[in-house]
Coordinates of C-alpha atoms in Angstrom, one line a residue:
X1 CA 46.9 42.2 -62.0
X2 CA 48.7 43.0 -58.8
X3 CA 50.6 46.0 -57.6
X4 CA 54.0 44.8 -58.9
X5 CA 52.8 44.4 -62.5
X6 CA 52.5 47.0 -65.2
X7 CA 48.8 47.5 -66.0
X8 CA 48.0 46.3 -69.5
X9 CA 45.5 48.4 -71.6
X10 CA 43.8 47.7 -74.9
X11 CA 43.0 51.0 -76.6
X12 CA 40.3 50.6 -79.3
X13 CA 39.7 53.6 -81.6
X14 CA 39.6 54.0 -85.3
X15 CA 41.0 57.6 -85.2
X16 CA 44.7 57.1 -85.7
X17 CA 45.5 60.8 -85.0
X18 CA 43.9 60.3 -81.5
X19 CA 44.8 56.7 -80.8
X20 CA 48.6 56.8 -81.4
X21 CA 49.4 60.0 -79.4
X22 CA 47.1 58.7 -76.6
X23 CA 48.9 55.4 -76.6
X24 CA 52.2 57.1 -76.3
X25 CA 51.0 59.3 -73.5
X26 CA 49.6 56.3 -71.5
X27 CA 52.9 54.5 -72.0
X28 CA 54.7 57.4 -70.5
X29 CA 52.3 57.2 -67.5
X30 CA 53.4 53.6 -66.8
X31 CA 50.9 51.5 -68.7
X32 CA 51.5 48.8 -71.3
X33 CA 49.3 49.7 -74.3
X34 CA 48.1 47.6 -77.2
X35 CA 46.2 49.3 -79.9
X36 CA 43.3 48.2 -82.1
X37 CA 41.8 50.3 -84.9
X38 CA 38.5 48.4 -85.0
X39 CA 36.3 46.0 -83.0
X40 CA 37.4 43.2 -85.2
X41 CA 41.0 43.9 -84.5
X42 CA 40.2 44.2 -80.8
X43 CA 38.6 40.8 -80.8
X44 CA 41.8 39.4 -82.4
X45 CA 43.9 41.1 -79.7
X46 CA 41.7 39.7 -77.0
X47 CA 42.2 36.2 -78.3
X48 CA 45.9 36.6 -78.0
X49 CA 46.0 38.2 -74.5
X50 CA 43.7 39.5 -71.7
X51 CA 44.2 43.1 -70.8
X52 CA 43.6 44.6 -67.4
X53 CA 41.3 47.3 -68.9
X54 CA 39.8 48.2 -72.3
X55 CA 39.5 51.8 -73.5
X56 CA 36.8 51.7 -76.1
X57 CA 35.6 54.3 -78.6
X58 CA 31.8 54.1 -79.2
X59 CA 31.7 55.4 -82.7
X60 CA 33.6 53.2 -85.1
X61 CA 32.9 51.9 -88.6
X62 CA 31.7 48.3 -88.8
X63 CA 31.0 46.9 -85.3
X64 CA 30.6 49.8 -82.9
X65 CA 31.9 50.2 -79.4
X66 CA 28.6 49.4 -77.7
X67 CA 28.4 46.0 -79.5
X68 CA 31.9 45.2 -78.4
X69 CA 31.2 46.4 -74.9
X70 CA 28.2 44.2 -74.7
X71 CA 30.3 41.2 -75.8
X72 CA 32.9 42.0 -73.1
X73 CA 30.3 42.4 -70.5
X74 CA 28.7 39.0 -71.4
X75 CA 31.8 36.9 -71.9
X76 CA 34.8 38.5 -70.2
X77 CA 35.3 40.1 -66.8
X78 CA 37.5 42.9 -68.2
X79 CA 36.9 46.5 -66.9
X80 CA 35.9 48.9 -69.7
X81 CA 36.0 52.7 -70.1
X82 CA 34.1 54.2 -73.0
X83 CA 35.5 57.1 -75.0
X84 CA 32.4 59.1 -76.1
X85 CA 31.6 62.2 -78.0
X86 CA 29.7 65.1 -76.4
X87 CA 26.4 64.4 -78.2
X88 CA 26.3 60.7 -77.2
X89 CA 24.5 60.9 -73.8
X90 CA 22.1 58.1 -74.7
X91 CA 25.0 55.9 -75.8
X92 CA 26.8 56.6 -72.5
X93 CA 23.8 55.6 -70.5
X94 CA 23.4 52.4 -72.6
X95 CA 27.1 51.7 -72.1
X96 CA 26.8 51.9 -68.3
X97 CA 23.6 49.7 -68.4
X98 CA 25.3 46.9 -70.4
X99 CA 28.3 46.8 -68.2
X100 CA 30.8 49.6 -68.9
X101 CA 32.7 50.7 -65.8
X102 CA 33.1 54.4 -66.7
X103 CA 33.2 56.8 -69.6
X104 CA 35.2 59.9 -70.6
X105 CA 33.9 62.5 -73.0
X106 CA 35.9 63.6 -76.0
X107 CA 37.8 65.9 -76.1
X108 CA 39.2 64.9 -72.7
X109 CA 42.1 66.0 -70.6
X110 CA 44.6 63.0 -70.7
X111 CA 45.3 63.4 -67.0
X112 CA 41.6 62.9 -66.3
X113 CA 41.6 59.7 -68.3
X114 CA 44.6 58.4 -66.4
X115 CA 42.8 59.2 -63.1
X116 CA 39.7 57.3 -64.4
X117 CA 41.8 54.3 -65.5
X118 CA 43.6 54.1 -62.1
X119 CA 40.3 54.4 -60.3
X120 CA 38.6 51.6 -62.3
X121 CA 41.7 49.4 -61.9
X122 CA 41.6 50.0 -58.1
X123 CA 37.9 49.1 -57.9
X124 CA 38.5 46.0 -60.1
X125 CA 41.5 44.8 -58.0
X126 CA 39.6 45.3 -54.8
X127 CA 36.4 43.8 -56.1
X128 CA 34.5 44.9 -53.0
X129 CA 36.5 42.6 -50.7
X130 CA 39.9 41.7 -49.5
X131 CA 40.0 37.9 -49.8
X132 CA 42.8 35.6 -48.7
X133 CA 44.3 33.1 -51.1
X134 CA 42.0 30.4 -49.7
X135 CA 38.7 32.4 -49.7
X136 CA 35.8 31.0 -51.6
X137 CA 32.3 32.3 -51.0
X138 CA 29.4 29.8 -50.9
X139 CA 25.7 30.8 -51.0
X140 CA 22.6 28.7 -51.8
X141 CA 24.7 26.1 -53.7
X142 CA 26.7 28.6 -55.6
X143 CA 30.4 29.2 -55.2
X144 CA 32.2 32.5 -56.0
X145 CA 36.0 32.7 -56.2
X146 CA 36.9 36.3 -55.6
X147 CA 40.6 36.0 -56.6
X148 CA 39.9 34.2 -59.9
X149 CA 36.6 36.0 -60.4
X150 CA 34.8 32.7 -61.2
X151 CA 31.2 31.8 -60.4
X152 CA 30.3 28.1 -60.2
X153 CA 26.7 27.0 -60.3
X154 CA 25.3 24.3 -57.9
X155 CA 26.0 21.6 -60.6
X156 CA 29.7 22.6 -60.7
X157 CA 29.6 24.5 -64.1
X158 CA 31.4 27.7 -64.7
X159 CA 29.1 30.7 -65.3
X160 CA 30.5 33.6 -67.2
X161 CA 30.0 37.0 -65.4
X162 CA 31.2 40.5 -66.4
X163 CA 33.4 42.7 -64.4
X164 CA 30.4 44.8 -63.3
X165 CA 28.3 41.7 -62.5
X166 CA 31.2 40.3 -60.4
X167 CA 31.4 43.5 -58.3
X168 CA 27.6 43.6 -57.9
X169 CA 27.6 40.0 -56.7
X170 CA 30.5 40.8 -54.3
X171 CA 28.5 43.6 -52.9
X172 CA 25.7 41.2 -52.1
X173 CA 27.7 38.4 -50.6
X174 CA 29.6 40.9 -48.5
X175 CA 26.3 42.1 -47.1
X176 CA 23.9 39.1 -47.1
X177 CA 20.4 39.6 -45.9
X178 CA 21.0 43.4 -45.8
X179 CA 19.0 45.9 -47.9
X180 CA 21.3 47.8 -50.3
X181 CA 19.8 50.8 -51.9
X182 CA 20.5 51.9 -55.5
X183 CA 22.9 54.7 -54.5
X184 CA 25.0 52.4 -52.4
X185 CA 25.1 49.7 -55.1
X186 CA 26.0 52.2 -57.8
X187 CA 28.8 53.5 -55.7
X188 CA 30.1 50.0 -55.2
X189 CA 29.8 48.9 -58.8
X190 CA 30.2 52.0 -60.9
X191 CA 31.4 54.9 -58.9
X192 CA 31.8 58.3 -60.4
X193 CA 28.6 59.9 -61.9
X194 CA 26.7 56.6 -62.3
X195 CA 24.3 57.7 -59.5
X196 CA 22.8 59.9 -62.2
X197 CA 21.6 56.7 -64.0
X198 CA 19.5 54.7 -61.6
X199 CA 18.5 52.4 -64.5
X200 CA 22.1 51.1 -64.7
X201 CA 21.9 49.1 -61.5
X202 CA 18.4 47.8 -62.3
X203 CA 19.7 46.4 -65.6
X204 CA 22.7 44.9 -64.0
X205 CA 20.4 43.3 -61.3
X206 CA 18.3 41.9 -64.2
X207 CA 21.3 40.4 -66.0
X208 CA 22.6 38.9 -62.7
X209 CA 19.2 37.4 -61.9
X210 CA 19.1 35.7 -65.3
X211 CA 22.3 33.9 -64.4
X212 CA 21.7 32.8 -60.8
X213 CA 17.9 32.6 -60.4
X214 CA 15.9 29.5 -61.3
X215 CA 13.2 31.9 -62.5
X216 CA 14.5 35.5 -63.1
X217 CA 10.9 36.8 -63.3
X218 CA 10.2 35.5 -59.8
X219 CA 13.6 35.9 -58.0
X220 CA 14.2 34.3 -54.7
X221 CA 17.9 35.0 -54.3
X222 CA 18.2 38.7 -55.1
X223 CA 15.0 40.1 -53.8
X224 CA 13.5 43.6 -54.5
X225 CA 12.7 45.5 -51.3
X226 CA 10.1 48.0 -52.4
X227 CA 11.2 51.5 -51.6
X228 CA 14.5 50.2 -50.2
X229 CA 16.6 48.5 -52.8
X230 CA 17.8 44.9 -53.2
X231 CA 18.8 42.1 -50.8
X232 CA 20.6 38.8 -51.1
X233 CA 18.2 36.4 -49.4
X234 CA 20.7 33.7 -48.6
X235 CA 23.2 32.7 -46.0
X236 CA 26.9 33.2 -47.0
X237 CA 29.9 31.3 -45.7
X238 CA 33.6 31.2 -46.5
X239 CA 35.2 28.0 -47.5
X240 CA 38.7 26.9 -48.2
X241 CA 39.7 26.4 -51.9
X242 CA 40.3 23.0 -53.3

């Protein structure tokens, strides 16, 4: 997505009386909205097109929103905002831990949701850096393409990373060999009230380690600095694409 395109949203909610008026409102606010009444329908929509952001209700019959959120986090770098009920505090925390970018509690003020959407889209577009067209980032044999949001392992294979994992890795490669504490990482990766959930960054670190460390139980790349936070223990260099 760039500034000249219309942001494309996928709205997933089984409540038609909420979904359709909300889709109309978001359309009037300048978004292109595709609707899905279930996780299964959302998966079908995702096979047809890739939205810039997914608005995802947690409580749905069949596959619930957390399961779909986990799937998106593990396979697609698509920002996700959860739509949750007031009594679902645990689900909200779990959602943040598995890779959701934000949440809004029902009933919500539509203008607040629009503000959250635009905030998440800005963070996703920025990705923690301002790369040029030729920027690739190399570290310890790995290559990260900030524009295409692709991570290549030392053997040249593409490694799938979620939107949150991408932003977390960008935070590290932009500050190599610097200790980043949880508050700073959460602000970079999640924003908003995620500082209330320290476990969120720890879980994201664990997932990222499983993807880039030879032994995630004995990490050498993303090191824990006791009492301080985390540090990328590698030299980072910029290289031209192609």
